[in-house]
Short mmCIF file of C-alpha atoms (C1' of nucleotides) in Angstrom, two decimals:
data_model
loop_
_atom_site.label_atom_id
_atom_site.label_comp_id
_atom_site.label_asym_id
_atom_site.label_seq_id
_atom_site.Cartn_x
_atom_site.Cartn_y
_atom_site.Cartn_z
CA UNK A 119 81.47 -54.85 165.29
CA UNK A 120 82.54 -55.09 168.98
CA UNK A 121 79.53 -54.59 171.82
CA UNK A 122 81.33 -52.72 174.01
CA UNK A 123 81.12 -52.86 178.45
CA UNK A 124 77.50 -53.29 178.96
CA UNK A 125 75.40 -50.44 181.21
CA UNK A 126 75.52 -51.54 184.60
CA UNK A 127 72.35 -49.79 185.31
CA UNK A 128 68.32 -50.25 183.71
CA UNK A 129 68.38 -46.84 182.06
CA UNK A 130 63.85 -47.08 182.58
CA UNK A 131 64.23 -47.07 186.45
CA UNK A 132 67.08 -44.61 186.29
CA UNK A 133 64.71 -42.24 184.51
CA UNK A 134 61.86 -42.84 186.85
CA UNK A 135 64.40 -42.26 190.10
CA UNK A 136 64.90 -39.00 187.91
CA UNK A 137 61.15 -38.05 187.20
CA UNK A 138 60.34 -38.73 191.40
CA UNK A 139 63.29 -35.94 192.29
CA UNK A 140 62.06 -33.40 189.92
CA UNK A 141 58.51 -34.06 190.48
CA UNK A 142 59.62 -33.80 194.63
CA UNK A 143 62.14 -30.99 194.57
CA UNK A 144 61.69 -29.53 190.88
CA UNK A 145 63.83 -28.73 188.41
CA UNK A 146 65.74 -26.24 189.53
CA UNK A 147 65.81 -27.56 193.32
CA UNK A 148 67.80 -30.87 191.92
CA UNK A 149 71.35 -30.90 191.36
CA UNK A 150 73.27 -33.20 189.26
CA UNK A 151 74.36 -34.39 192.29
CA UNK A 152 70.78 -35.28 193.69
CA UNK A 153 69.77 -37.02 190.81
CA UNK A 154 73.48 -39.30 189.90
CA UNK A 155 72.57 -40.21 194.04
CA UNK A 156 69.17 -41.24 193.75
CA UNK A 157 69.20 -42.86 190.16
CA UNK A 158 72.90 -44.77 191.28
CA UNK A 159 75.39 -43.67 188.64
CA UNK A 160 77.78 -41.31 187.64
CA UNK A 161 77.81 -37.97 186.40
CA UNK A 162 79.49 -39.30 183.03
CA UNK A 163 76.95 -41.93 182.81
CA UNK A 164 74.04 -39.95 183.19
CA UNK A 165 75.41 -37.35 180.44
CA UNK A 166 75.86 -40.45 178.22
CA UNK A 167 72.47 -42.22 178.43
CA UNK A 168 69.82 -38.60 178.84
CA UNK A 169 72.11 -36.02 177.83
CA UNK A 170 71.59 -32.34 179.53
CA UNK A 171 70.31 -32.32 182.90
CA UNK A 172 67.05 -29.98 180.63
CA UNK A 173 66.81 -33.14 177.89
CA UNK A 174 66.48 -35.47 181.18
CA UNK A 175 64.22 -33.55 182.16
CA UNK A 176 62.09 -33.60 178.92
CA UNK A 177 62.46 -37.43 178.94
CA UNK A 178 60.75 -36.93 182.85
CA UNK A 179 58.01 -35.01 181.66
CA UNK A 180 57.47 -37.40 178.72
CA UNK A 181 57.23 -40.37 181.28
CA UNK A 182 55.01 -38.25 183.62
CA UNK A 183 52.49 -37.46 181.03
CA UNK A 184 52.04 -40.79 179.42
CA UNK A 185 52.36 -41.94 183.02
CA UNK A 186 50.71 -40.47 186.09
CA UNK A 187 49.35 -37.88 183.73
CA UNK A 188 47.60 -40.08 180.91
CA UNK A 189 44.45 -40.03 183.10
CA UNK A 190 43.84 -36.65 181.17
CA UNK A 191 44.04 -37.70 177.63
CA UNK A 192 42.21 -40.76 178.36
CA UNK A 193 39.14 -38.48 180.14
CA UNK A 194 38.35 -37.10 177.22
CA UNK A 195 37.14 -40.18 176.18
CA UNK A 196 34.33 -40.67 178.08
CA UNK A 197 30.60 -40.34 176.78
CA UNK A 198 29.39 -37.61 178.63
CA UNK A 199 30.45 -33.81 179.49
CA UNK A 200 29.88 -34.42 183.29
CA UNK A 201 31.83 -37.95 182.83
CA UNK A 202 34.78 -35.99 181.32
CA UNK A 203 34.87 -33.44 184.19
CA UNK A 204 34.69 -35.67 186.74
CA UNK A 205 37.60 -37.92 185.57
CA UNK A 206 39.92 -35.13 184.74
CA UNK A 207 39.23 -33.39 188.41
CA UNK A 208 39.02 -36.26 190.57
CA UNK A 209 42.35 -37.69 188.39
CA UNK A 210 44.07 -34.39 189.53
CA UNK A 211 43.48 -35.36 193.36
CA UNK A 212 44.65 -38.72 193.08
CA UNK A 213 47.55 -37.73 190.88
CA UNK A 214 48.68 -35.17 193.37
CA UNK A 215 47.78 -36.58 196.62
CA UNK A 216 49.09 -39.94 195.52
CA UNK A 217 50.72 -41.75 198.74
CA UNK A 218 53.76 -42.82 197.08
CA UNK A 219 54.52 -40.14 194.41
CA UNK A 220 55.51 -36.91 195.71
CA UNK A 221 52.89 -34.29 196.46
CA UNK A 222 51.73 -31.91 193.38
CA UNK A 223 52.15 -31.59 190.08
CA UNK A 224 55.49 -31.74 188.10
CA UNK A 225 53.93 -29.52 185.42
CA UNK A 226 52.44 -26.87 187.90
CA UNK A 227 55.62 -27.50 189.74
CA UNK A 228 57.34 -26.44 186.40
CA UNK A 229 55.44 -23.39 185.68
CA UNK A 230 56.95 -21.82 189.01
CA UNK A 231 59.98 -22.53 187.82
CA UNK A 232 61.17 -18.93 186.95
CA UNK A 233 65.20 -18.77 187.01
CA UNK A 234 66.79 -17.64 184.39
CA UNK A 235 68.36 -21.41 183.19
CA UNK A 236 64.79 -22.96 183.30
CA UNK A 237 62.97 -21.04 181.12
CA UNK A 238 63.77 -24.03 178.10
CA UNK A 239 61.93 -26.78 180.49
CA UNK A 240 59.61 -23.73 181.46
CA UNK A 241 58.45 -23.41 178.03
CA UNK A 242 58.52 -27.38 178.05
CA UNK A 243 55.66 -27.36 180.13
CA UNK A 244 53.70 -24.63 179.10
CA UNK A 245 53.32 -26.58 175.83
CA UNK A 246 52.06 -29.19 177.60
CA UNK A 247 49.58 -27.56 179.14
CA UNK A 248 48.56 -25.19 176.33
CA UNK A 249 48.00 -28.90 174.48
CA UNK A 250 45.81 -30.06 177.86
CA UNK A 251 43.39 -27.18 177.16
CA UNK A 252 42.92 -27.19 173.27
CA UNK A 253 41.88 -30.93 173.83
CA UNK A 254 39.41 -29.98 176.28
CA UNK A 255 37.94 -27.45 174.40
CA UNK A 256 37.51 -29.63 171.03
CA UNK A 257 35.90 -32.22 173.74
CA UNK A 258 33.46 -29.86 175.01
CA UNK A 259 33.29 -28.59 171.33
CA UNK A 260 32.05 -31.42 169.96
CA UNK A 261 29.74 -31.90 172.77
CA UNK A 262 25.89 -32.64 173.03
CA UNK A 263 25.13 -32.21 176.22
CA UNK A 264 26.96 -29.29 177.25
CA UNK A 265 24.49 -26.86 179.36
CA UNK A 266 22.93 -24.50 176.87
CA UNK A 267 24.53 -21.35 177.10
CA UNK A 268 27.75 -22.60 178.32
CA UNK A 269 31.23 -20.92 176.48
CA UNK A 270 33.19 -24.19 175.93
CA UNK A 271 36.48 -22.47 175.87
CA UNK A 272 35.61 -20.61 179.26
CA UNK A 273 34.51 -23.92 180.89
CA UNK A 274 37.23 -25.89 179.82
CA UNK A 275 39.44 -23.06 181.37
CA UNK A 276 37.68 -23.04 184.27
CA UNK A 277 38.19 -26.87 184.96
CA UNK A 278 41.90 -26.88 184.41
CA UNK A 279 41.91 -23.37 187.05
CA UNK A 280 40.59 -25.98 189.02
CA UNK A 281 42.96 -28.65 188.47
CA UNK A 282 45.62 -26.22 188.87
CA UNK A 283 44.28 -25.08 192.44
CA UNK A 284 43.96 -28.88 193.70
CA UNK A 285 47.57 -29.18 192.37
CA UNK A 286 48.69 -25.82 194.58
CA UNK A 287 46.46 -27.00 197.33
CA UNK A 288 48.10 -30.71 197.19
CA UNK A 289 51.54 -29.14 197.13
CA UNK A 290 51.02 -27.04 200.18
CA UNK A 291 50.61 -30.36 202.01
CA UNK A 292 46.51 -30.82 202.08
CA UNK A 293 45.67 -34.69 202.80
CA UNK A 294 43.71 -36.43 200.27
CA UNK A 295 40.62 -36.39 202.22
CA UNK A 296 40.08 -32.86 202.17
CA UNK A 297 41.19 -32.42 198.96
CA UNK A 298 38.92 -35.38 198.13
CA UNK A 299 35.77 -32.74 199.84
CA UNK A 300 37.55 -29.61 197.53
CA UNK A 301 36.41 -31.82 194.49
CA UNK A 302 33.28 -33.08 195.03
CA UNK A 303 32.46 -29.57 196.20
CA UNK A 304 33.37 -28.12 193.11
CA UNK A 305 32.02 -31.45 190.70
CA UNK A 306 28.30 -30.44 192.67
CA UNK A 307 28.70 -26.65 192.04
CA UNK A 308 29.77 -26.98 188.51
CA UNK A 309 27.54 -29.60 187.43
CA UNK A 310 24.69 -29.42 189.03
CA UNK A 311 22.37 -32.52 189.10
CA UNK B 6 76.17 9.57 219.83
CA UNK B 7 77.89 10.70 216.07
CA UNK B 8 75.10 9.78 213.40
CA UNK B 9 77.94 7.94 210.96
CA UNK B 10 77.65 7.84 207.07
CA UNK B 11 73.74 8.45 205.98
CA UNK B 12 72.56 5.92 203.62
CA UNK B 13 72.67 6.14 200.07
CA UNK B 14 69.82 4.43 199.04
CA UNK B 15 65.80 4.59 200.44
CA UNK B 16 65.27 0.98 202.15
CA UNK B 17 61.74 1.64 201.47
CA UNK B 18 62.27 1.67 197.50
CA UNK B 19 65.00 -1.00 197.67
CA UNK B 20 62.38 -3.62 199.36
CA UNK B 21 60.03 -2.85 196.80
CA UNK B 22 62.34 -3.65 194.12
CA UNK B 23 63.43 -6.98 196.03
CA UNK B 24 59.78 -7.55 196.57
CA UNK B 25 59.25 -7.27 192.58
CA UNK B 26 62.31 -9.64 191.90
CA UNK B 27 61.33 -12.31 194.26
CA UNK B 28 57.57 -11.92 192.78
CA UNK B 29 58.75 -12.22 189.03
CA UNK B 30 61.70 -15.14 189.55
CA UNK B 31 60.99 -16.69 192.78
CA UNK B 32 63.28 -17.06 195.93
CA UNK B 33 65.71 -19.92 194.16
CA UNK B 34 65.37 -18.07 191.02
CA UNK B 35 66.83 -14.47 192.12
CA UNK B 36 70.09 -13.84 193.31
CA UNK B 37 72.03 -11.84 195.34
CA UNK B 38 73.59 -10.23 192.22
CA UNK B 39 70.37 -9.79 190.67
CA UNK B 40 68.72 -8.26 194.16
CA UNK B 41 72.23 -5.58 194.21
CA UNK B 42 71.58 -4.98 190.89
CA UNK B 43 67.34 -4.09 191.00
CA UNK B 44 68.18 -2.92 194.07
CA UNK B 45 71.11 -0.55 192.99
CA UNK B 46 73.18 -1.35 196.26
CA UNK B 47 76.16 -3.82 196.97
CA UNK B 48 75.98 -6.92 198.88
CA UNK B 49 77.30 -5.89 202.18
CA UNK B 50 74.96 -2.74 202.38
CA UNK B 51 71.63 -5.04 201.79
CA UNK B 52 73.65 -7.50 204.48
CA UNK B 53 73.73 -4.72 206.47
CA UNK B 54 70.28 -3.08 205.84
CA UNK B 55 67.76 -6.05 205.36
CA UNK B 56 70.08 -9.53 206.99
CA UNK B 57 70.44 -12.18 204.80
CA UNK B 58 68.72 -13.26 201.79
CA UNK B 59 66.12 -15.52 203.49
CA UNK B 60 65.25 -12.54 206.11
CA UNK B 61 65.65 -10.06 202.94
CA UNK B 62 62.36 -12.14 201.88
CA UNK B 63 60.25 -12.23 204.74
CA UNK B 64 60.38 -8.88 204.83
CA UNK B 65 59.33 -8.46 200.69
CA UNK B 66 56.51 -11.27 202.01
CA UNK B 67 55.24 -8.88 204.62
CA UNK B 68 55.00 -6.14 202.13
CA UNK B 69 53.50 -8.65 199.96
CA UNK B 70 50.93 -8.98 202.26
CA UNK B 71 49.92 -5.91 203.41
CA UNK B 72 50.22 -4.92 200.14
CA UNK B 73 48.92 -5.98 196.99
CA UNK B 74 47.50 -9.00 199.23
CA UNK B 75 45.52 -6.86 201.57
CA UNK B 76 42.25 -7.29 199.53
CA UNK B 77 42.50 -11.01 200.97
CA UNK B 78 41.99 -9.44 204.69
CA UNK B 79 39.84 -6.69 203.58
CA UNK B 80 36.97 -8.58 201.20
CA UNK B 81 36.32 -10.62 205.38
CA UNK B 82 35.09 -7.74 206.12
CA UNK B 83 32.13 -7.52 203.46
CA UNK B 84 28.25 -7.58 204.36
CA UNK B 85 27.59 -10.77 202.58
CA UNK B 86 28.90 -14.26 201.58
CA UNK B 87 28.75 -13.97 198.31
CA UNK B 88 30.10 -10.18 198.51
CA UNK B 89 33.27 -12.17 200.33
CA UNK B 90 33.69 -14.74 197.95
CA UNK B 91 33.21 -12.33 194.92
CA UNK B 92 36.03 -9.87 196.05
CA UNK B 93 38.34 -12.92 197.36
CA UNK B 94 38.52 -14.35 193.51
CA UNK B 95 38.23 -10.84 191.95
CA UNK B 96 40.76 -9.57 193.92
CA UNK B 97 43.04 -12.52 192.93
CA UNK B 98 42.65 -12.01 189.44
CA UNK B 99 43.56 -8.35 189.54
CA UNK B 100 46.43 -9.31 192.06
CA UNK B 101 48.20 -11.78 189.27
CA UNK B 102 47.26 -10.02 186.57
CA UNK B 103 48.09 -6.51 187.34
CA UNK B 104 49.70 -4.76 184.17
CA UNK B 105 52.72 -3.66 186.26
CA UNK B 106 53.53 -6.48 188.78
CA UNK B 107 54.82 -9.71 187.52
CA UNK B 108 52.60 -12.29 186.63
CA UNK B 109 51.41 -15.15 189.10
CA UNK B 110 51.24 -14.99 192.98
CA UNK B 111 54.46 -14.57 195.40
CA UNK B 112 52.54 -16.93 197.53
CA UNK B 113 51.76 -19.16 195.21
CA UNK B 114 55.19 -19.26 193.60
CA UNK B 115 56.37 -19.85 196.91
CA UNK B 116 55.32 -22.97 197.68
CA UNK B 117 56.39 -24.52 194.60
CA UNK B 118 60.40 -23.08 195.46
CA UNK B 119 61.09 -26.86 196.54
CA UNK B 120 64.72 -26.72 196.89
CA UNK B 121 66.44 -27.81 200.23
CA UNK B 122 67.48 -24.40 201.08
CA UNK B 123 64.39 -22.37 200.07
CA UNK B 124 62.38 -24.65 202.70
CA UNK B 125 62.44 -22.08 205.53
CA UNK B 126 60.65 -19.56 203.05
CA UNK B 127 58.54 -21.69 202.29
CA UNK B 128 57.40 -22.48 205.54
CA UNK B 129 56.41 -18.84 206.06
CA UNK B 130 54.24 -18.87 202.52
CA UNK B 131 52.76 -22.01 204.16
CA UNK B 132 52.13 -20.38 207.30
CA UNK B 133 50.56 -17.46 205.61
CA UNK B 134 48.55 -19.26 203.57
CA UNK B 135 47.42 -21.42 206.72
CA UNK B 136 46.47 -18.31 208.77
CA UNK B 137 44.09 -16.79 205.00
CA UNK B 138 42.07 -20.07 205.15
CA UNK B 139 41.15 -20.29 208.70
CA UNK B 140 39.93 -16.19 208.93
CA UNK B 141 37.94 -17.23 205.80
CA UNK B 142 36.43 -20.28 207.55
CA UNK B 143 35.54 -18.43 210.66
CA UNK B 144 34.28 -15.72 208.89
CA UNK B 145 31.96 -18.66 207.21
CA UNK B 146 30.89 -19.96 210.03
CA UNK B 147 29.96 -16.72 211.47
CA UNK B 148 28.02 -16.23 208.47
CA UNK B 149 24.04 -15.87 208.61
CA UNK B 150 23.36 -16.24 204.87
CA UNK B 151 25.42 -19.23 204.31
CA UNK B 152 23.47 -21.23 201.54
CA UNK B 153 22.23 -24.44 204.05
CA UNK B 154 23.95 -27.63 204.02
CA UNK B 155 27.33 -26.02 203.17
CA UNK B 156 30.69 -26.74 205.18
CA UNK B 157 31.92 -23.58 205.84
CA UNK B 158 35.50 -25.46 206.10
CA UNK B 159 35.10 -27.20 202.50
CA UNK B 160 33.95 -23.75 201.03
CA UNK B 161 36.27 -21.71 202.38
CA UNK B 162 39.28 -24.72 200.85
CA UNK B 163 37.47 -24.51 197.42
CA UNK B 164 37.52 -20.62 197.59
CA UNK B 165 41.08 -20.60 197.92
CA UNK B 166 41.70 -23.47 195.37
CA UNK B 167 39.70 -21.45 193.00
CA UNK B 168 42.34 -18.75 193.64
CA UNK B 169 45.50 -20.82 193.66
CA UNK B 170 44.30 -21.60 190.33
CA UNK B 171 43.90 -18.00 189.06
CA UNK B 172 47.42 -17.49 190.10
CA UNK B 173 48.55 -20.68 187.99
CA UNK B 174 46.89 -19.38 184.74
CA UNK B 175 48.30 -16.22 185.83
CA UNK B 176 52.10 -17.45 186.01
CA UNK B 177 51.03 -19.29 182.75
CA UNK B 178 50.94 -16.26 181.13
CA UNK B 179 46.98 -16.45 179.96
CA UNK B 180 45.38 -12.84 180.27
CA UNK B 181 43.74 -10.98 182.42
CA UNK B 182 40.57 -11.08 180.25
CA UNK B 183 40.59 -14.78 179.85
CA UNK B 184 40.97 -15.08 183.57
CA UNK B 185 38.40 -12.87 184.24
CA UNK B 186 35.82 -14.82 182.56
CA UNK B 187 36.96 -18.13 184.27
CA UNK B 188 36.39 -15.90 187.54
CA UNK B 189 33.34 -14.86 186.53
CA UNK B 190 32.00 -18.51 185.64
CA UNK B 191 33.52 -19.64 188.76
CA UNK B 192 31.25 -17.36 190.82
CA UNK B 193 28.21 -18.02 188.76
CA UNK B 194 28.41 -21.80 189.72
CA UNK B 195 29.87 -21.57 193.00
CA UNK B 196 26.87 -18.67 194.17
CA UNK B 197 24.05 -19.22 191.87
CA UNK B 198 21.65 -16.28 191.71
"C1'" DT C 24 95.81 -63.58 172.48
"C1'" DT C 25 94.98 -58.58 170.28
"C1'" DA C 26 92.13 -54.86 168.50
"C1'" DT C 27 87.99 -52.26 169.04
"C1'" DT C 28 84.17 -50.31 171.31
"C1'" DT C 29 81.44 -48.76 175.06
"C1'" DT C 30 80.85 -47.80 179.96
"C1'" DC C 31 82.57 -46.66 184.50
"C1'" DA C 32 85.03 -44.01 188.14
"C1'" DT C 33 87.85 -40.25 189.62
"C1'" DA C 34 89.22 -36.00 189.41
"C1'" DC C 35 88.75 -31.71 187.63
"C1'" DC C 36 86.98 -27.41 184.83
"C1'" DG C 37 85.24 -22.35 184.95
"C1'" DA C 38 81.25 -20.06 186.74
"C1'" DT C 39 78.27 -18.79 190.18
"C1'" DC C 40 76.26 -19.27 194.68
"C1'" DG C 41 75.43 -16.76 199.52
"C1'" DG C 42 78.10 -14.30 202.58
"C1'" DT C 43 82.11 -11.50 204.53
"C1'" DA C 44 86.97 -8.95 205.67
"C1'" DC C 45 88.93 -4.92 205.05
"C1'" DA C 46 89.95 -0.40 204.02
"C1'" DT C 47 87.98 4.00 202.83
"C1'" DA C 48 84.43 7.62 202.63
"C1'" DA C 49 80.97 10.52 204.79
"C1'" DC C 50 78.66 12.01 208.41
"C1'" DT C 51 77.96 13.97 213.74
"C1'" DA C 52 79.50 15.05 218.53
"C1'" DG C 53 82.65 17.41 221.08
"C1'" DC D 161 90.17 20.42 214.17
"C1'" DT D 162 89.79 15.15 216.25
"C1'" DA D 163 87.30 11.05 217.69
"C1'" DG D 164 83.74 7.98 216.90
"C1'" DT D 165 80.30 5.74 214.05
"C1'" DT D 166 78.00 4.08 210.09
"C1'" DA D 167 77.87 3.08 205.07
"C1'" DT D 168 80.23 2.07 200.78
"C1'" DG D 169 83.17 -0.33 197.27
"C1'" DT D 170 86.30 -3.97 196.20
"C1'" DA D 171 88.03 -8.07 196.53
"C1'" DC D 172 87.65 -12.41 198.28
"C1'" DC D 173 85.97 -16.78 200.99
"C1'" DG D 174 84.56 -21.93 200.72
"C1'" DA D 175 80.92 -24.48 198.61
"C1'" DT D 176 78.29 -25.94 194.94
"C1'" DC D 177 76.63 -25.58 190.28
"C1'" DG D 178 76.39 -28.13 185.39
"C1'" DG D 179 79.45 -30.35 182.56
"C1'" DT D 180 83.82 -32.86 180.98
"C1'" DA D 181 88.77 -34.82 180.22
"C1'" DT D 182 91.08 -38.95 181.09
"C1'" DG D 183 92.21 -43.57 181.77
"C1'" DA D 184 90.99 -48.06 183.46
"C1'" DA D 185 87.42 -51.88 183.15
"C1'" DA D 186 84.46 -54.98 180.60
"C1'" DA D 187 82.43 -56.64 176.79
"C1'" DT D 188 82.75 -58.57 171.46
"C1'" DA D 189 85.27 -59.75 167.11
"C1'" DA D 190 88.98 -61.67 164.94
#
DNA sequence: TTATTTTCATACCGATCGGTACATAACTAG
DNA sequence: CTAGTTATGTACCGATCGGTATGAAAATAA
């Protein structure tokens, strides 16, 4: 059984020169051309080793989640409602403000992707998120300290608006700092002391 | 001075119908086919009626504007603070979640049209969204009931975070019911009784 | 060496993009 | 009527889109 002509390229840092241009210029705003440029191969090649330009992009979106985004999954984790909160909104400032990672989120970013050929990575993330939110819920679910009287579906809602607003907010070009302000703002408002 | 071949076609209707195009699919994700189409004109006659596709937009933006977005100028001009704030993030639910406009916010969906050529329209979503924070800010800072030790500049960001947000579950496709209770929520901890 | 397998590089595919040239149709001024 | 002006419909422009056919290059197995 012959080996065959080895890759000349490390398919994990092609796929994370792939996941920066989406996450930067989204899915729709990257060509084929864009992305064989910045990840240094061929068109051929890139079919070969991620398939479709949408499966590369599902491989992106995998890497971004268990990547930059596993700050959510791990939130829920923490002992208290305020604790979880507080991770998953001030992990949505750092994600998106993040001085070398482009500006935003790639799954808001993905949302507003509404041409006709993206509705498959469209639908992509909207799983995602739809996942996000059911985890948050159970969290707050299962909670003992949440504030009597609180709906833990509406809350949990409410903190991912949030998240979604510092994400629109960081992609409209907001610095960190006053994003940072946005947060703690909203941390004091919704949980008071 | 001969008056030439009348028009076929109201520009007036025609806009609107660009306007609802560029709402539901963004500017990357609409066409010039698709605009003819909605629009039931050919390419040179919306050449020759609105310029090209990019100026074709700022004008559906203006509309936008001083359209379904004029609640955002009008609620400045309520008695109170909290009478502002509540009509800013009421009014932005009903905007994205009208029954018979597209989901989400033009604005909104704007900024997140990250291709190279869409950056020009995106500049003026920028610009507009620029010019909506700073009347809100003075408008806080002119305020007289403005709960003490609030930043009238931090507010006024989290206000419009809070409705960047909206429009995200909006393009997300959650309803207008859920969304209304997150707005409600919202208001309850961001203006406490 | 020779055979086999896999990757690489070039060149190309049909389709669509935004925009336009050109001829014709429909109107008004005289 | 004729002349002048504007709009319409068709057909087309070069450029780019995502994706691929093809053949040479580089490795292993014998």
């Amino acid at each position: 059984m012959p080996g065959g002509r080895p890759r000349a390229f490390d398919p994990d840092v092609a796929l994370d020169r792939a996941l920066e241009l989406f996450w930067r210029q989204g899915y729709e705003g990257t060509s084929l051309s864009d992305l064989t440029a910045a990840m240094g191969i061929n068109k051929p090649s890139l079919y070969a080793a991620f398939g479709t330009k949408e499966q590369l992009f599902a491989k992106a979106l995998d890497r971004y989640v268990s990547g930059p985004g596993a700050f959510a999954r791990e939130a829920l984790a923490a002992a208290t409602v305020r604790e979880v909160v507080e991770r998953l909104i001030h992990g949505a400032v750092e994600l998106t403000t993040g001085p070398r990672t482009p500006p935003g989120c790639l799954n808001v970013n993905t949302v507003h992707a509404c041409g006709a050929d993206a509705a498959p990575v469209r639908e992509l993330a909207l799983a995602c998120r739809m996942a996000g939110e059911v985890a948050l819920r159970r969290r707050l679910e299962q909670a003992l300290d949440l504030p009597p009287g609180q709906d833990p579906a509406t809350l949990a809602r409410l903190v991912h608006t949030i998240t979604d607003g510092i994400a629109v907010q960081a992609a409209a070009g907001r610095t960190r700092k006053e994003i940072r302000e946005v947060a703690d703002l909203a941390l004091r408002a919704l949980l008071p002391a």
